[in-house]
XYZ file of C-alpha atoms in Angstrom:
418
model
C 69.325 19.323 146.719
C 71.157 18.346 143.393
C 70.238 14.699 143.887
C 66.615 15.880 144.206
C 66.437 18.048 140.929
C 67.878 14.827 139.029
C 65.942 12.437 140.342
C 63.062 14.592 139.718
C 64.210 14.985 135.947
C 64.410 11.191 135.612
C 60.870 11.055 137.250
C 59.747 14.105 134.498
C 61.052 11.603 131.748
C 59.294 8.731 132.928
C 56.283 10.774 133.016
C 56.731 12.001 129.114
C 57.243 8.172 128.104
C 54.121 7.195 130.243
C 52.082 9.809 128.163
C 53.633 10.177 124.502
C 50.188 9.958 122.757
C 48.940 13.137 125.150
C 51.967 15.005 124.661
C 52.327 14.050 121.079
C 56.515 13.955 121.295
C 58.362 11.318 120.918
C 60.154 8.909 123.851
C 63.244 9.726 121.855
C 63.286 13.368 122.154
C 61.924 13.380 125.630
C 64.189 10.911 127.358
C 67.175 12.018 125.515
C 66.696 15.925 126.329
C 66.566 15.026 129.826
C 69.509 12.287 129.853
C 71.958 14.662 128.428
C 70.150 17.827 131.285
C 71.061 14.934 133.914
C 74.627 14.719 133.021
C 75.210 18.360 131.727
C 73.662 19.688 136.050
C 76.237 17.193 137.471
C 79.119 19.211 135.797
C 77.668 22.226 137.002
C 77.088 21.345 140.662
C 80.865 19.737 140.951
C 82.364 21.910 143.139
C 85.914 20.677 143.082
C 88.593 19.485 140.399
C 88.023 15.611 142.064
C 84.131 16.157 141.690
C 84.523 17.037 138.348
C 86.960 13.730 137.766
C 84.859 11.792 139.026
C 81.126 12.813 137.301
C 83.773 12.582 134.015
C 84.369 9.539 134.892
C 80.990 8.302 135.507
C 80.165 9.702 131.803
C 82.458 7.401 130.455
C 81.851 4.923 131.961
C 78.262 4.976 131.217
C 78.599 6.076 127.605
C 81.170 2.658 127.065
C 78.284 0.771 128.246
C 75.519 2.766 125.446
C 78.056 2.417 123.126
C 78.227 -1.022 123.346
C 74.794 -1.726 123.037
C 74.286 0.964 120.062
C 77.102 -1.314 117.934
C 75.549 -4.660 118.582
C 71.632 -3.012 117.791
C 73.330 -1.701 114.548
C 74.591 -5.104 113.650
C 71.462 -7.389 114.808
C 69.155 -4.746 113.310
C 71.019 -4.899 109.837
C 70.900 -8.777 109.281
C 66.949 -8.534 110.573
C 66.845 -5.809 108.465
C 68.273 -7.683 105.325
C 66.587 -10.640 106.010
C 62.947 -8.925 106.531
C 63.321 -6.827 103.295
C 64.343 -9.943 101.100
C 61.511 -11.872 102.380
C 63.660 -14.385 104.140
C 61.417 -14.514 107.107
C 58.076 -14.316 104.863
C 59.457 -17.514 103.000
C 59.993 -19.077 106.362
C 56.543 -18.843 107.890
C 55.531 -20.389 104.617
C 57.051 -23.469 105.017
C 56.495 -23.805 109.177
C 52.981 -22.089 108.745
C 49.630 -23.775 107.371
C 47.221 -21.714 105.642
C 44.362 -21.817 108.140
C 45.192 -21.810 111.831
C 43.399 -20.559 115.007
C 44.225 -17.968 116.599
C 45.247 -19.870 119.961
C 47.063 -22.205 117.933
C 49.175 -19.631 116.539
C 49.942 -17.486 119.874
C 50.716 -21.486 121.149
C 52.947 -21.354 118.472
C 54.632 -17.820 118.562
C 55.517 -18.521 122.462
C 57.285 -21.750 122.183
C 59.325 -19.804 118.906
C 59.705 -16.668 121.136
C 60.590 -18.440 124.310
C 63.088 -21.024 122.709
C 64.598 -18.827 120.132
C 65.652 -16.247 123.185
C 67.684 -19.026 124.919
C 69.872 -19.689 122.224
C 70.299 -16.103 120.997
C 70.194 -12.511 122.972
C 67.115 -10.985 123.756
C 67.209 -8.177 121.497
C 68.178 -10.119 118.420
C 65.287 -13.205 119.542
C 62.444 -10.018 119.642
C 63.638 -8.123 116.476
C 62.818 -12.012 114.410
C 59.773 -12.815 116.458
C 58.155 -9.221 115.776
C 59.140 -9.226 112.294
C 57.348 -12.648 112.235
C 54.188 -11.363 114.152
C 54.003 -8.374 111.705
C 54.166 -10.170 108.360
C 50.771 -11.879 109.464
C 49.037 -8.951 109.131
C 46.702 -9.435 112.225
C 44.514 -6.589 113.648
C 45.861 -4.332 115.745
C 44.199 -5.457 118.633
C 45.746 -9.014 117.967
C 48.964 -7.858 117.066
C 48.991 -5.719 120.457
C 48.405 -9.726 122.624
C 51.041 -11.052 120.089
C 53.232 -8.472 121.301
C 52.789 -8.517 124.657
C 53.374 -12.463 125.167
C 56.497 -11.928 122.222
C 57.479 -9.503 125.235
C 57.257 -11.290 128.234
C 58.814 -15.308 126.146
C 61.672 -13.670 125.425
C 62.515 -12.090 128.328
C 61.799 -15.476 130.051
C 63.237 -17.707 127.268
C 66.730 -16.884 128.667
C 66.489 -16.087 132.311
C 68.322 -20.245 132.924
C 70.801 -19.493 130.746
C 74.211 -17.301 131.297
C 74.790 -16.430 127.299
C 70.632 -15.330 127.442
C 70.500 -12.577 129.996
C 72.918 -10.489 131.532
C 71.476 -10.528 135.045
C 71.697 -13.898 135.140
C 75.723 -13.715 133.960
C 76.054 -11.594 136.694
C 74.878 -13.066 139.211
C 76.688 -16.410 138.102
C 79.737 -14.521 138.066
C 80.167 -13.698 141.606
C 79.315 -17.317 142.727
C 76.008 -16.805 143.611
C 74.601 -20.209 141.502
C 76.022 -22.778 139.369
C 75.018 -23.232 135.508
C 72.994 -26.847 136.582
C 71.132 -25.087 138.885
C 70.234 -22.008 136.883
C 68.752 -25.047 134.477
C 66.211 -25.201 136.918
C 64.501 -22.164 136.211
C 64.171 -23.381 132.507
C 60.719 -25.355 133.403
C 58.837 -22.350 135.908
C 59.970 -19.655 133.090
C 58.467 -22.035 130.377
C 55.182 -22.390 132.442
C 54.991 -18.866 133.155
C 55.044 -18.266 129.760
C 52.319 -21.055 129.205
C 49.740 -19.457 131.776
C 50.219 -15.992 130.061
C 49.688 -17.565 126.595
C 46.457 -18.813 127.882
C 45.577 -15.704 129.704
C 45.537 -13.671 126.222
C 43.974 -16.280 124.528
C 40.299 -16.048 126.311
C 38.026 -14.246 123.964
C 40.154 -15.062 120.804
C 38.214 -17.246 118.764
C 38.703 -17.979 115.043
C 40.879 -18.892 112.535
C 43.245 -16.646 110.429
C 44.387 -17.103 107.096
C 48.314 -17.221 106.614
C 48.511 -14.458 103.580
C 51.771 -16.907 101.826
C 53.715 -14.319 99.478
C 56.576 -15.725 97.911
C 59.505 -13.744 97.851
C 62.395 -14.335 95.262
C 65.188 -15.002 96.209
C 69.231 -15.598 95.447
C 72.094 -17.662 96.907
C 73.226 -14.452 98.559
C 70.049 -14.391 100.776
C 70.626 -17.788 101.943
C 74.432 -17.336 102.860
C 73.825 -14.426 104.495
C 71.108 -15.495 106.550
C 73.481 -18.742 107.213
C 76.309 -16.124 108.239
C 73.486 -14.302 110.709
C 72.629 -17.942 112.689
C 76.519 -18.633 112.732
C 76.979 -15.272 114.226
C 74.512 -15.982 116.796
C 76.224 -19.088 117.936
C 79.613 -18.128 117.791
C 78.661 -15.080 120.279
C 77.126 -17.622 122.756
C 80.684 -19.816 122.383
C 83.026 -16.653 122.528
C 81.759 -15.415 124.838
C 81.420 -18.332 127.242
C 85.241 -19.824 126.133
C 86.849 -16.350 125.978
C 84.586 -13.244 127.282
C 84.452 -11.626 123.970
C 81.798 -9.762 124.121
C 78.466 -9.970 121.963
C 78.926 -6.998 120.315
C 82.372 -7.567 118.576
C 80.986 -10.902 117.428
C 77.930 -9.084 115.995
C 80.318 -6.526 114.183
C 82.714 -9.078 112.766
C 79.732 -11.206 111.605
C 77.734 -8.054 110.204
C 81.658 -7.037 108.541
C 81.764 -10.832 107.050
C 78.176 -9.870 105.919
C 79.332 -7.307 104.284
C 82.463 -8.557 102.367
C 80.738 -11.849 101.311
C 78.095 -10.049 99.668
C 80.791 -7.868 97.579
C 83.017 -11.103 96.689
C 79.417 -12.900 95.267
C 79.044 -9.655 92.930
C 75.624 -8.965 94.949
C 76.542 -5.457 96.167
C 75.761 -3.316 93.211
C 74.773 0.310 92.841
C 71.324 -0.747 92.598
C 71.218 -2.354 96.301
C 74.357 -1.624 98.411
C 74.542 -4.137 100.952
C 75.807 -1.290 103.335
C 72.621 0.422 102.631
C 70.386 -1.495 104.771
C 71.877 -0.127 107.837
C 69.668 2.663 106.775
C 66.745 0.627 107.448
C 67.392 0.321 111.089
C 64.994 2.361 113.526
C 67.125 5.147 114.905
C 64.979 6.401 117.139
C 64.846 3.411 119.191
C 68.870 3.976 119.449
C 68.111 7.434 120.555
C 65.082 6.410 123.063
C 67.929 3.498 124.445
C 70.587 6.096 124.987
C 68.273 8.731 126.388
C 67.344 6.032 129.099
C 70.314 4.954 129.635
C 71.734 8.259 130.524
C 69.097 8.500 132.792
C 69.866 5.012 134.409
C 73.633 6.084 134.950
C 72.790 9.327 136.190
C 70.909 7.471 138.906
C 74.120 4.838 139.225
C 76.340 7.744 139.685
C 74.207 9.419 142.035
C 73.974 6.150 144.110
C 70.141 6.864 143.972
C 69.452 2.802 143.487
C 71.244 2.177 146.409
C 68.206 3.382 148.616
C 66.939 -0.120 147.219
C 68.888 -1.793 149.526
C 66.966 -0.801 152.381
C 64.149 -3.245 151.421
C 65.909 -6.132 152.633
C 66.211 -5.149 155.890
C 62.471 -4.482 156.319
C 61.251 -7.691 154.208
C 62.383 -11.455 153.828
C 64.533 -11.920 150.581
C 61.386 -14.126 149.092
C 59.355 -10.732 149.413
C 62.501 -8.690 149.000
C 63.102 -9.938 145.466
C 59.658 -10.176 144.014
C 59.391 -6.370 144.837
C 62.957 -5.919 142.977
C 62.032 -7.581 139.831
C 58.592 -5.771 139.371
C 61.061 -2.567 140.201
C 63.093 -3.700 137.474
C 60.302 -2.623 135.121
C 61.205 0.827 136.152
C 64.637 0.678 136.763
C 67.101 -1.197 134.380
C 67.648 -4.590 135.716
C 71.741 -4.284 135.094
C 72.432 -1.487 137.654
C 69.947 -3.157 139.876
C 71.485 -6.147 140.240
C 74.897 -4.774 140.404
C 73.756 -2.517 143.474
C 72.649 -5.717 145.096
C 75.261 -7.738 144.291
C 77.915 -4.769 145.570
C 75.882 -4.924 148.462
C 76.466 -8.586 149.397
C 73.570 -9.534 151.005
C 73.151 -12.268 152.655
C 70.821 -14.979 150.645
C 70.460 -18.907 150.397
C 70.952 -20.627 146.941
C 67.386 -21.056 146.280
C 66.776 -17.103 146.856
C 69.475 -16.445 144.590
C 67.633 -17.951 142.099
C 64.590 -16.290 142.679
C 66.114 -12.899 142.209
C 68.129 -14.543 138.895
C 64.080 -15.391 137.689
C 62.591 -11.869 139.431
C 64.778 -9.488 137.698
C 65.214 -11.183 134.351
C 61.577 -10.825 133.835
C 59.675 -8.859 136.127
C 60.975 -6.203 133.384
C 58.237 -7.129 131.506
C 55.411 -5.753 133.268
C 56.105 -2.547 131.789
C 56.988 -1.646 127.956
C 60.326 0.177 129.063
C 61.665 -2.588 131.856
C 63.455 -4.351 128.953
C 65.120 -4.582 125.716
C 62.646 -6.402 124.805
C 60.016 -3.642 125.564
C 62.072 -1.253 123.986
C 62.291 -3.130 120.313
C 59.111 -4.313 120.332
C 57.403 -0.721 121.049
C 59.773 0.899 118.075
C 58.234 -2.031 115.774
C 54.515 -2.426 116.162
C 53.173 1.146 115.215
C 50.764 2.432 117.746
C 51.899 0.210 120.922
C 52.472 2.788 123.657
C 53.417 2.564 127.245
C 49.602 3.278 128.284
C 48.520 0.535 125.645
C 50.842 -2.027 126.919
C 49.399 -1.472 130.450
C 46.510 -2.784 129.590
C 47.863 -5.486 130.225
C 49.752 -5.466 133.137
C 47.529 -7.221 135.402
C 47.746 -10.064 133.196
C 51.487 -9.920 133.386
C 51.790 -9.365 136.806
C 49.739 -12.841 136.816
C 52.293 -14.898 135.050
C 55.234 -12.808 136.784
C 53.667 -14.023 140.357
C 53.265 -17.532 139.048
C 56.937 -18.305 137.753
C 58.104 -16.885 140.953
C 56.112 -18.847 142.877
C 57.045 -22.246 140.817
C 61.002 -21.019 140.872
C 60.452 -21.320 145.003
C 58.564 -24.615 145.117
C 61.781 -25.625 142.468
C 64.372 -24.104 144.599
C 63.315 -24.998 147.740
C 61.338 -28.909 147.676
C 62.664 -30.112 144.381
C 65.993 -29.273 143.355
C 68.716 -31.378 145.005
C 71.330 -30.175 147.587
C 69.036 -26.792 147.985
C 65.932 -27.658 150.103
């Protein structure tokens, strides 16, 4: 009965995501009031001392894993933050961007940036630059909304053949399930995927737009810091591969660095505190992460993903996992995959690989399936979950094509597989 009233909540705050601009309340409010309801009925229902232990437990466990991803938003978000404000990324368009350029030309452009800046960096840090480079374009709305979209969908693919650029894909290479050289292999059907989409949102997009080049000043500061942000990014792909630090205390020591640098240069006056642009960061995307995250730990705790499981024993893995990674759009891909991975089911190499690729970015068919989702909807003002659905069918089309290029990959190409 208890399970039923939860699940039922989480289905409630689904709902009040799916239709903010009826509702007129924000994601924030709506997913948070019902995350902390969640947690707050599973103290109430525990009917013994161990019951209450272990929903306690479950709490922590699930709050160490939104706290870590609240410290490394705060850090990414304050060196994008910085960077945007001083006109660091303005500056750099400049130089990369001609003055005229067609519109297909330039979504070309913002997927190979999108798609290759998300496998050397995280996918929240890769969307927070690419948006903040879509946005200082200026486009229409209804250009900015494709822009989005395919920012969306590259960097969630960008790092789906690479451990440091998803988490899924760590996992899964963790317990054994692939090797690094044959992850690699998924680098060419995510890239093509991302190709076919680009050229999907390009029919009907004709015309050129004009690059509006602004100038911003700037000091020595601005260029050491953004120097201190791109060796932050690599030293949390090298940590954490040679030592398992995690990405978030590299982000905090590098935002700290930030931080002190600027004080030693004399550039953090009373004028423009350096600490102040953590001010600038979007809170109520924190709020809307930890709101559905509560939500996706509730379910964890309740074992309600586990019912999942059941779809491999009525359909082959190849069906099995494309279902699972278009699930993923509703369902956080991280407790997903550790439910399956618990589960130990029984798969081949090459359909290990197509659950890696399936739940790494079937996320994106929705606007909430991903980090990704998540940033980019707090950034571009008037993108909504009902907006982004638009273009789901679209997505759903370059979803169904990777997968089906990761199995001709995985199954007739790639050596010591077939």
């Amino acid at each position: 009965m208890i399970d039923t009233i939860l699940i039922t909540l989480a289905a409630l705050a689904l709902l009040g995501v799916m239709f903010e601009e009826v509702l007129h309340i924000n994601k924030a409010k709506i997913t948070l009031f019902f995350g902390t309801l969640a947690w707050m009925i599973l103290f109430i229902s525990a009917d013994s001392p161990a019951s209450t232990d272990a929903v306690n437990e479950g709490l922590l466990h699930n709050i160490t894993e939104i706290s870590t991803l609240w410290l490394f938003l705060v850090a990414a978000m304050t060196f994008v933050a910085y960077l945007n404000r001083k006109g660091l990324i303005a500056n750099m368009l400049n130089l990369v961007m001609p003055t005229n350029i067609s519109l297909k030309k330039l979504m070309l452009i913002t997927a190979l940036f999108s798609f290759c800046f998300s496998s050397l960096a995280d996918n929240i840090t890769a969307t927070l630059v690419s948006i903040a480079m879509v946005l200082s374009l200026g486009l229409p709305f209804n250009q900015t909304m494709r822009f989005a979209v395919l920012v969306v969908f590259a960097v969630n693919s960008g790092g789906v053949s690479l451990i440091t650029g998803d988490v899924t894909t760590l996992m899964i290479f963790m317990q054994k399930k692939v090797t690094i050289t044959q992850l690699f292999w998924l680098l060419v059907p995510s890239f093509l995927a991302v190709m076919v989409l680009t050229g999907l949102l390009s029919i009907g997009m004709t015309g050129k737009v004009k690059i509006r080049k602004t100038t911003y000043a700037t000091n020595t500061i601005d260029y050491v810091i953004a120097g201190i942000f791109l060796t932050t990014i690599i030293s949390t792909l090298i940590l954490n591969v040679l030592y398992a630090i995690p990405p978030m205390l590299t982000f905090l020591a590098g935002m700290a660095i930030m931080f002190l640098v600027a004080n030693h240069m004399g550039e953090d006056d009373d004028q423009d505190p350096i600490m102040d642009y953590i001010r600038y960061i979007e809170f109520d995307t924190l709020l809307f992460f930890l709101g559905v995250l509560l939500l996706v730990g509730m379910l964890e705790h309740i074992e309600a993903l586990h019912s999942l499981l059941y779809l491999y024993q009525v359909f082959p893995p190849l069906i099995a996992n494309y279902v699972m990674g278009a699930t993923s759009a509703l369902i956080d891909n991280v407790p997903l995959t550790a439910a399956l991975l618990k589960a130990n089911i029984g798969m081949s190499v090459s359909e290990w690989m197509l659950l890696t690729y399936a739940v790494g970015v079937g996320g994106s068919l929705l606007i909430i399936g991903s980090a990704a989702g998540i940033v980019t909807m707090s950034k571009v003002k008037g993108l909504s979950f009902a907006r982004y659905g638009k273009y789901f069918l679209l997505l759903l089309i370059a979803y169904s094509v990777g997968y089906a290029l990761v199995y001709g990959v995985a199954t007739h190409i790639m050596p010591g597989v077939a």
